[in-house]
């Protein structure tokens, strides 16, 4: 498992230039700050003794310029280092979340994942800046303590009496706060996940009049968040008043010792002034409560980011699919589990190249899971999926994406314009190719009615569910892979439009292998083969008109809504590779 510390340092390695500058300026600034009180003491002693003080004053001016310059450079370096580290963490986390695919996102709801990506990475990325700043303060404090010891050992001893209580206070704060910080962020993540889920179903909630109940559900973790927050504030309060009492007590003790040393002639007036300055610098180590709090939050954020980064990611393959491969899909003994439930049970299935296969079955039969396996959007728990004889895990990511394309029931419209979302998988596609794909998907008619046609920004394009699906189909057409998976991608189209789009796709993809997750009898009727899934297994495989003779198969569609089962037997598939249904019991 990746440790949070290793995760942050790994991100730091990508911004090491800024980190080196921040560290160097912090050290130089600390050195200048430490030298300043001693130089001022020499100038004051020279004035008291009526000696020329030009030299010490010029040195003070140079030190002041050094401190100001290094402070400005450190601010710049901290900004560059912090932003670069946060960006590196977000890239790593986003890449891992996307690479992990369907299994990876299952453990992290969208709202929680967004919270980790935004707040979690920001908190983890600030750890280095906080550490550099706090280290500079500690370094300055140590230098101040050494200077106090060098001026007078009794003064140094008086200050050192405050160090053990400080260490104890800091240890209690970090031990008590680390778990609280993590629990607070985790509770925030749960609320974010519930809120995002509720916003996604806002229309359903409004139509059903359950807004109050949903509000209670979303805010259910709020009392726990409040309790944890109050415990964090109580810890800060207790630490704050303890440090607030310790600092003045140590200051008074040190100044009293310095005054007595001056009265006894052990130190000069300038050295007493230096004692005051070094005491203030040494106190910086006692006043790092904010830094401790920030480090605690950073550790909690890094831990949450590490949980995502530690997700298992399928290893990419190294082989390319045969250039002349026709697109035959083979599933051998494929088993998929979801918890204790068996989603697919030792499925054996061959989809010949150029075949249109409709996958049907009741809800929960494993249709979408099977669709996800074909493009390695999900890994099987057992068994093998191959294209043209090459197992998917052995294919390079580029070869796999070129071989398998998808059109989904609810496609995400990615890109900035309508043309951009159609060409998303192939940014180099010409406008003619984009327009041809839109025409085949019967999307060109509503695109023409948009304010700027294909150049209409997506945010200015009000689209229905069916129009969104047609854009997703057009995107798959531009992609033009060897194997196309349509995961219920025609479900929002009316029957007439679905028939026209289906005919256009059959023509455009006549040489392509197509796997269609089907709920409508018309979709199954137009396919060459139908695979009937039941209880995670292929109950029957064959042409639709042959399967239609089976009572259970007809009942499957009769159980649906809005399905015209009367016309189903009349539909004729493009060709008939299997003259008789194969039913396994």
XYZ file of C-alpha atoms in Angstrom, residues 103-306:
204
model
C -14.551 -1.998 -10.567
C -12.431 0.920 -9.393
C -15.232 3.460 -9.261
C -17.617 1.083 -7.490
C -15.927 1.611 -4.122
C -15.866 5.409 -4.459
C -19.156 7.162 -5.252
C -18.885 10.099 -7.640
C -19.405 12.750 -4.947
C -16.827 11.209 -2.642
C -14.353 10.813 -5.505
C -14.848 14.463 -6.470
C -14.185 15.505 -2.876
C -10.968 13.505 -2.773
C -9.902 14.954 -6.115
C -10.547 18.555 -5.086
C -10.160 19.023 -1.324
C -8.149 15.857 -0.616
C -5.475 16.578 -3.232
C -5.324 20.249 -2.230
C -4.778 19.339 1.411
C -2.208 16.659 0.576
C -0.394 18.968 -1.840
C -0.084 21.712 0.766
C 1.883 19.414 3.088
C 5.225 20.300 1.485
C 4.619 24.053 1.697
C 3.505 23.739 5.313
C 6.494 21.552 6.111
C 8.971 23.962 4.499
C 7.430 26.947 6.294
C 7.259 25.137 9.626
C 10.810 23.805 9.210
C 12.066 27.334 8.542
C 10.310 28.494 11.707
C 11.793 25.609 13.716
C 15.243 26.273 12.231
C 14.954 29.925 13.183
C 13.786 28.942 16.652
C 16.714 26.567 17.134
C 19.087 29.287 16.015
C 17.445 31.653 18.504
C 17.861 29.109 21.300
C 21.554 28.596 20.424
C 22.058 32.367 20.384
C 20.471 32.668 23.839
C 22.821 29.986 25.158
C 25.811 31.759 23.592
C 24.823 35.121 25.092
C 24.328 33.646 28.574
C 23.875 30.021 29.626
C 21.363 30.931 32.332
C 19.168 32.651 29.752
C 19.404 29.606 27.463
C 18.544 27.316 30.340
C 15.454 29.364 31.229
C 14.192 29.112 27.682
C 14.926 25.373 27.459
C 12.577 24.782 30.375
C 9.693 25.470 27.988
C 10.709 22.841 25.408
C 9.464 19.633 27.151
C 5.929 21.036 27.699
C 5.880 22.129 24.044
C 6.809 18.647 22.799
C 4.130 17.103 25.013
C 1.455 19.535 23.794
C 2.370 18.914 20.128
C 2.346 15.142 20.587
C -1.058 15.136 22.280
C -2.446 17.370 19.519
C -1.190 15.186 16.656
C -2.183 11.897 18.334
C -5.676 13.139 19.072
C -6.159 15.031 15.831
C -5.008 12.587 13.148
C -8.023 10.278 13.498
C -10.437 13.206 13.861
C -9.186 14.907 10.701
C -9.623 11.711 8.677
C -13.095 11.024 10.117
C -14.192 14.589 9.355
C -13.102 14.336 5.709
C -14.681 10.899 5.288
C -18.006 12.192 6.613
C -17.817 15.163 4.259
C -17.217 12.708 1.412
C -20.331 10.703 2.329
C -22.480 13.839 2.357
C -21.054 14.890 -1.031
C -21.801 11.467 -2.500
C -25.389 11.501 -1.221
C -25.929 15.062 -2.429
C -24.634 14.310 -5.927
C -26.843 11.232 -6.082
C -29.891 13.286 -5.056
C -29.112 16.051 -7.564
C -28.900 13.443 -10.315
C -32.461 12.377 -9.514
C -33.821 15.861 -8.781
C -36.725 15.557 -11.237
C -37.794 12.190 -9.849
C -37.588 13.526 -6.306
C -39.622 16.588 -7.229
C -42.247 14.569 -9.086
C -42.670 12.108 -6.243
C -42.838 14.770 -3.548
C -40.049 13.170 -1.503
C -37.790 16.219 -1.219
C -38.072 16.320 2.573
C -37.216 12.644 2.910
C -34.269 13.005 0.529
C -33.040 16.042 2.455
C -33.062 13.988 5.643
C -31.202 11.166 3.889
C -28.530 13.478 2.491
C -28.048 15.226 5.830
C -28.152 12.044 7.914
C -24.333 12.076 8.451
C -24.485 15.754 9.519
C -24.695 15.059 13.289
C -21.589 12.893 13.044
C -19.847 15.672 11.097
C -20.891 18.151 13.785
C -19.641 15.924 16.607
C -16.310 15.374 14.896
C -15.971 19.076 14.115
C -16.686 20.017 17.733
C -14.076 17.536 18.905
C -11.527 19.060 16.505
C -12.380 22.558 17.754
C -12.146 21.395 21.376
C -8.710 19.940 20.662
C -7.634 23.206 19.046
C -9.055 25.173 21.982
C -7.248 23.082 24.593
C -3.985 23.215 22.671
C -4.407 26.930 22.054
C -4.816 27.963 25.671
C -1.963 25.696 26.747
C 0.389 27.245 24.189
C -1.032 30.677 25.022
C -0.020 30.236 28.658
C 3.329 28.630 27.920
C 4.653 31.341 25.596
C 4.231 34.356 27.965
C 5.554 32.321 30.893
C 8.739 31.425 29.007
C 9.132 34.995 27.718
C 8.840 36.462 31.212
C 11.309 33.925 32.603
C 13.861 34.616 29.849
C 13.553 38.416 30.104
C 13.902 38.265 33.871
C 17.092 36.237 33.484
C 18.353 38.711 30.875
C 17.603 41.703 33.103
C 19.458 40.138 36.022
C 22.429 39.375 33.751
C 22.494 43.036 32.631
C 22.373 44.282 36.241
C 25.292 42.025 37.147
C 27.262 43.257 34.149
C 27.331 39.835 32.469
C 25.797 41.156 29.244
C 25.680 44.558 27.549
C 22.636 46.661 26.693
C 22.949 45.600 23.069
C 23.063 41.945 24.103
C 19.900 42.452 26.172
C 18.238 43.837 23.049
C 19.483 40.753 21.221
C 17.993 38.576 23.970
C 14.610 40.198 23.343
C 14.930 39.584 19.599
C 16.155 36.004 19.922
C 13.481 35.213 22.486
C 10.831 36.286 19.966
C 12.494 34.143 17.287
C 12.840 31.155 19.598
C 9.146 31.408 20.443
C 8.271 30.673 16.820
C 8.670 26.956 17.579
C 6.179 27.288 20.411
C 3.596 28.960 18.198
C 3.157 26.441 15.390
C -0.381 25.324 16.258
C -1.701 26.365 12.838
C 1.097 24.422 11.148
C 0.305 21.331 13.217
C -3.379 21.619 12.292
C -2.508 22.053 8.595
C -0.160 19.055 8.681
C -2.873 16.959 10.312
C -5.355 17.899 7.594
C -2.699 17.247 4.934
C -2.000 13.786 6.327
C -5.713 12.963 6.314
C -6.103 14.255 2.755
C -3.057 12.286 1.577
C -4.466 9.133 3.156
C -7.752 9.549 1.258
C -5.936 10.169 -2.021
C -3.715 7.134 -1.417
